[in-house]
mmCIF file of C-alpha atoms in Angstrom:
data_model
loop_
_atom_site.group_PDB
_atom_site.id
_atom_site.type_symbol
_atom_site.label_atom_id
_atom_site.label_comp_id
_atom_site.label_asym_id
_atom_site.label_seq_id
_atom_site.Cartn_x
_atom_site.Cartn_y
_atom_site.Cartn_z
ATOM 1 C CA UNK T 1 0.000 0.000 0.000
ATOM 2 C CA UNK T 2 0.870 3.743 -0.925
ATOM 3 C CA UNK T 3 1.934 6.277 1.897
ATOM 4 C CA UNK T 4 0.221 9.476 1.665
ATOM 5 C CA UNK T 5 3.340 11.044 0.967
ATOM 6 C CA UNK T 6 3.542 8.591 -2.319
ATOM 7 C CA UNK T 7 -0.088 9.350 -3.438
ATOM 8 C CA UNK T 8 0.233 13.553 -3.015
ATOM 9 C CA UNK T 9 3.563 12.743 -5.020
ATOM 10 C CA UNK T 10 0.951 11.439 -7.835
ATOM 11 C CA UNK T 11 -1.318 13.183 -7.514
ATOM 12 C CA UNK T 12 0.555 16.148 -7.862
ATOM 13 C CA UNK T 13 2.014 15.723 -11.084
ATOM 14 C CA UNK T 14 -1.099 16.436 -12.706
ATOM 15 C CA UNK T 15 -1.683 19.485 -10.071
ATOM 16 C CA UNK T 16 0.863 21.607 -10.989
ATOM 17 C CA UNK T 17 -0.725 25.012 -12.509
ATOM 18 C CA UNK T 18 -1.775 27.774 -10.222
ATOM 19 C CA UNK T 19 -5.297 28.269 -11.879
ATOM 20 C CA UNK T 20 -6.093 24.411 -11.392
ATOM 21 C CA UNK T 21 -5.122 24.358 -8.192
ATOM 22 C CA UNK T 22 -6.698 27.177 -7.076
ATOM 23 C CA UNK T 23 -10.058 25.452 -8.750
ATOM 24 C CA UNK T 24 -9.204 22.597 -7.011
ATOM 25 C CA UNK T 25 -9.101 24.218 -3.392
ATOM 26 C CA UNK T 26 -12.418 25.587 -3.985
ATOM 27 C CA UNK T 27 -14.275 22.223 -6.193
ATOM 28 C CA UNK T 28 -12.566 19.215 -4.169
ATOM 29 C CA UNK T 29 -14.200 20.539 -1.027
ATOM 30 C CA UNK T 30 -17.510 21.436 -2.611
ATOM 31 C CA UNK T 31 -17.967 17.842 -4.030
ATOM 32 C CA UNK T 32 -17.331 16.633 -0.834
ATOM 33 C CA UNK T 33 -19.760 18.586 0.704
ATOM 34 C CA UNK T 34 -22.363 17.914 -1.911
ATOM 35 C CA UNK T 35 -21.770 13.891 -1.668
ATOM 36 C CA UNK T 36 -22.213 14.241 2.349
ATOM 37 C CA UNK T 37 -25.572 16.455 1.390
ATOM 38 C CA UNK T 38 -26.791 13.984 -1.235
ATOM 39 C CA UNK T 39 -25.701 11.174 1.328
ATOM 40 C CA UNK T 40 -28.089 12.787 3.733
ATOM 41 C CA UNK T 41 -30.818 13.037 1.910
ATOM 42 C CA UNK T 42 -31.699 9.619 1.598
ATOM 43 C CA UNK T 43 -34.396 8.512 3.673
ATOM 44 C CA UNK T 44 -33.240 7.421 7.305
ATOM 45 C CA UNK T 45 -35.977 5.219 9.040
ATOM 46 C CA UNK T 46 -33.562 2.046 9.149
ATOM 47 C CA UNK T 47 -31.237 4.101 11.195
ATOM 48 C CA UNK T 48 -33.454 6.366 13.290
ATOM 49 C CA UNK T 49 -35.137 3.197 13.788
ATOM 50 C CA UNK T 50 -31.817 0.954 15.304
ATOM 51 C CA UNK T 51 -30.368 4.080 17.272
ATOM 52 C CA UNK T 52 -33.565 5.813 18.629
ATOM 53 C CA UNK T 53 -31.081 8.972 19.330
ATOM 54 C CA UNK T 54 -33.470 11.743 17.664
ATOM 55 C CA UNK T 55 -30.483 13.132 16.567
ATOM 56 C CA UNK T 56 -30.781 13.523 12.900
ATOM 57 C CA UNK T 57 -27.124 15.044 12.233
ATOM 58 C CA UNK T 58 -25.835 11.911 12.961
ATOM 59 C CA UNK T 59 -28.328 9.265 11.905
ATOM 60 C CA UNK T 60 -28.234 9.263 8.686
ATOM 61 C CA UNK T 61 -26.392 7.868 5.284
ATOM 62 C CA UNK T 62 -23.706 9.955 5.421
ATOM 63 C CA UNK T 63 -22.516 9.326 8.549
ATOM 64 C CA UNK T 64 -22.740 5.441 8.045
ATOM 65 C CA UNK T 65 -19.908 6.277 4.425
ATOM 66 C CA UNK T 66 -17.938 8.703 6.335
ATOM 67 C CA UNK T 67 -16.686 6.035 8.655
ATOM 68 C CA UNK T 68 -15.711 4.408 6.168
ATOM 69 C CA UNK T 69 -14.270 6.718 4.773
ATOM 70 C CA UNK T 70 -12.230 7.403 8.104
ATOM 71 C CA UNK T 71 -10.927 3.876 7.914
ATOM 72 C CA UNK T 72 -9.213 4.507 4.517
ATOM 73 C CA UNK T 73 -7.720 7.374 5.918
ATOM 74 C CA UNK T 74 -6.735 6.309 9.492
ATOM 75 C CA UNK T 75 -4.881 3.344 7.246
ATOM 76 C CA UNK T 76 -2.750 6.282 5.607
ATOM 77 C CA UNK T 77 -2.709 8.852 8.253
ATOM 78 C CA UNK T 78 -4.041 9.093 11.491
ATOM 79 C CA UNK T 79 -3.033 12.808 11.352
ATOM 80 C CA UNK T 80 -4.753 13.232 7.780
ATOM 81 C CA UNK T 81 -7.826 11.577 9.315
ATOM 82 C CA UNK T 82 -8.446 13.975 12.419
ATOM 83 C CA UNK T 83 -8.212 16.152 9.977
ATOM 84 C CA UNK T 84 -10.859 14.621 7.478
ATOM 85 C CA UNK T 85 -12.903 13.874 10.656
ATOM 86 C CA UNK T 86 -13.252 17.521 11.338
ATOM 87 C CA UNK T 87 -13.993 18.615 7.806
ATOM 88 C CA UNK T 88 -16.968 15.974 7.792
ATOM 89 C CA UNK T 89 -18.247 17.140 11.037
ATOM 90 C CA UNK T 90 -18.088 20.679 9.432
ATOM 91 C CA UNK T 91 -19.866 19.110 6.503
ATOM 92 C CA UNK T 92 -22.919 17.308 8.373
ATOM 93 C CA UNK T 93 -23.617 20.348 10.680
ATOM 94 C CA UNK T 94 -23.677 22.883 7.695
ATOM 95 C CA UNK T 95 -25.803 20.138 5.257
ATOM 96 C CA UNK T 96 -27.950 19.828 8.145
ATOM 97 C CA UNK T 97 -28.570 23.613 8.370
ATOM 98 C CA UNK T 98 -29.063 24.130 4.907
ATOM 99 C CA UNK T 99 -31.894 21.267 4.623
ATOM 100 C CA UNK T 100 -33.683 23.022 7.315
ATOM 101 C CA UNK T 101 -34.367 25.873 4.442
ATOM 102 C CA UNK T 102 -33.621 24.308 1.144
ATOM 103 C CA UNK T 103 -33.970 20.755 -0.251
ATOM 104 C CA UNK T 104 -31.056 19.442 0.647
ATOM 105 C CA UNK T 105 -30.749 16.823 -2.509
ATOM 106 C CA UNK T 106 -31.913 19.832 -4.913
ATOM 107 C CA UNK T 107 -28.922 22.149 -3.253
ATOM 108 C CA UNK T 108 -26.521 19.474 -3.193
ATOM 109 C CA UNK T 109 -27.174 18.202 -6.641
ATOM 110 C CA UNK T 110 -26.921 21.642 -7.920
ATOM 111 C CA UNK T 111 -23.162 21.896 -5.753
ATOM 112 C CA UNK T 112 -21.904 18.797 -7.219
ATOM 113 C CA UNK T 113 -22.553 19.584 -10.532
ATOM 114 C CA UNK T 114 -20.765 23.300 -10.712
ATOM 115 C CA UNK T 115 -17.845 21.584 -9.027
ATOM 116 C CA UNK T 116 -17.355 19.022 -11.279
ATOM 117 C CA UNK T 117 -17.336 21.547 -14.057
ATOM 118 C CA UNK T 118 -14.859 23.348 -12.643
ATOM 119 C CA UNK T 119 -13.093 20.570 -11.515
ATOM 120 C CA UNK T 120 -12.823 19.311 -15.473
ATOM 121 C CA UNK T 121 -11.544 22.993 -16.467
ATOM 122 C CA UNK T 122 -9.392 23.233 -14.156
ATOM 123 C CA UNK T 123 -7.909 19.780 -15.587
ATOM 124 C CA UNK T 124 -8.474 21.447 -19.556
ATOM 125 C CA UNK T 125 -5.955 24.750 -18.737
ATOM 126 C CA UNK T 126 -3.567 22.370 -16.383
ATOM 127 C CA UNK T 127 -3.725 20.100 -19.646
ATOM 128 C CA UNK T 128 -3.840 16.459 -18.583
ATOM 129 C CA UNK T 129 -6.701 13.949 -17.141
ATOM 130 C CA UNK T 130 -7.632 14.029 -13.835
ATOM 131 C CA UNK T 131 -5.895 11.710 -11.307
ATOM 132 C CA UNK T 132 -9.022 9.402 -10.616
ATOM 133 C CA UNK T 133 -9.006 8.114 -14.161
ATOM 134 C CA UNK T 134 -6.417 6.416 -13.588
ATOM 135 C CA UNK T 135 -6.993 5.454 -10.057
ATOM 136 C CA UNK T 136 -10.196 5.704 -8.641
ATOM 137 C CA UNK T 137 -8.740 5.925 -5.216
ATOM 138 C CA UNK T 138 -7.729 9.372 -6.001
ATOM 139 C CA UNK T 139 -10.859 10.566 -5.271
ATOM 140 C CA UNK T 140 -10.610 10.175 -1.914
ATOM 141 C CA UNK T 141 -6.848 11.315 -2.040
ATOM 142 C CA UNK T 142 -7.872 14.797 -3.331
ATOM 143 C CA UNK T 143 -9.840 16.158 -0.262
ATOM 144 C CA UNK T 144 -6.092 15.227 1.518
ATOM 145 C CA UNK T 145 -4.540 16.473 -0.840
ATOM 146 C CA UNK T 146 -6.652 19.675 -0.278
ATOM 147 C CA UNK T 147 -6.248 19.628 3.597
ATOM 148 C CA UNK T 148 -2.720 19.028 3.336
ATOM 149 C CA UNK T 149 -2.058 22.229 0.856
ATOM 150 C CA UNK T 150 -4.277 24.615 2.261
ATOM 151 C CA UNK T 151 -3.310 23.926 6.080
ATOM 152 C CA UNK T 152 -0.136 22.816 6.346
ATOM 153 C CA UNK T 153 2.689 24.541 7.119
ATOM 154 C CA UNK T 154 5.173 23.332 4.342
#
């Protein structure tokens, strides 16, 4: 298995141009955020029904994918995991808040969507594919990659 270190390596190479990035810092965490939206829109019976919590920011879909999620980070980083952890939690309170006033699937569709055009620009000025076509595991790798850019101090 790849460090993190090895996979930001890779996944770099076809990060390299300062637009792209910049589209990438701003689209990588959007699609995130629109997956955990989309994630939590789906009806949550079976789980309000096993926990009995009444606590609907955590029983639902998207919590049940985020861990794992966690796992396949915790198995490269447990650094790069608090850190996903926290962005997730960020995530489910603000997708909780903004299905309290919006459809949530509508919103999130709608986020997902804009992203993922920019997200294929960003790749047309940089000039090569994006990283998940050749590995699908890049997907999750670009939300670290992401954390690891914006808020470290290298």
């Amino acid at each position: 298995m790849k460090t993190l270190d090895q996979w930001f390596e890779e996944y770099a190479v076809s990060h390299q141009n300062p637009k792209n990035k910049m589209i990438h810092y701003i689209c990588v965490p959007s699609i995130y955020f629109s997956i955990v939206g989309l994630l939590m829109s789906i009806p949550t019976e079976l789980i309000g029904n096993a926990l009995k919590l009444n606590v609907p920011i955590i029983e639902n879909w998207a919590v049940v994918v985020l861990l794992f999620v966690l796992i396949f980070y915790i198995r490269l980083s447990y650094t790069m995991a608090i850190k996903i952890a926290i962005f997730s939690a960020i995530c489910l309170v603000l997708n909780y808040y903004i299905g309290q006033i919006l459809p949530l699937w509508l919103f999130s569709i709608g986020v997902f969507v804009i992203a993922w055009i920019g997200q294929f620009y960003g790749h047309s000025i940089e000039g090569k594919k994006p990283s998940f076509i050749k590995d699908l595991q890049f997907l999750m790798i670009g939300p670290a990659w992401v954390v690891e850019n914006l808020f470290s101090r290298k």
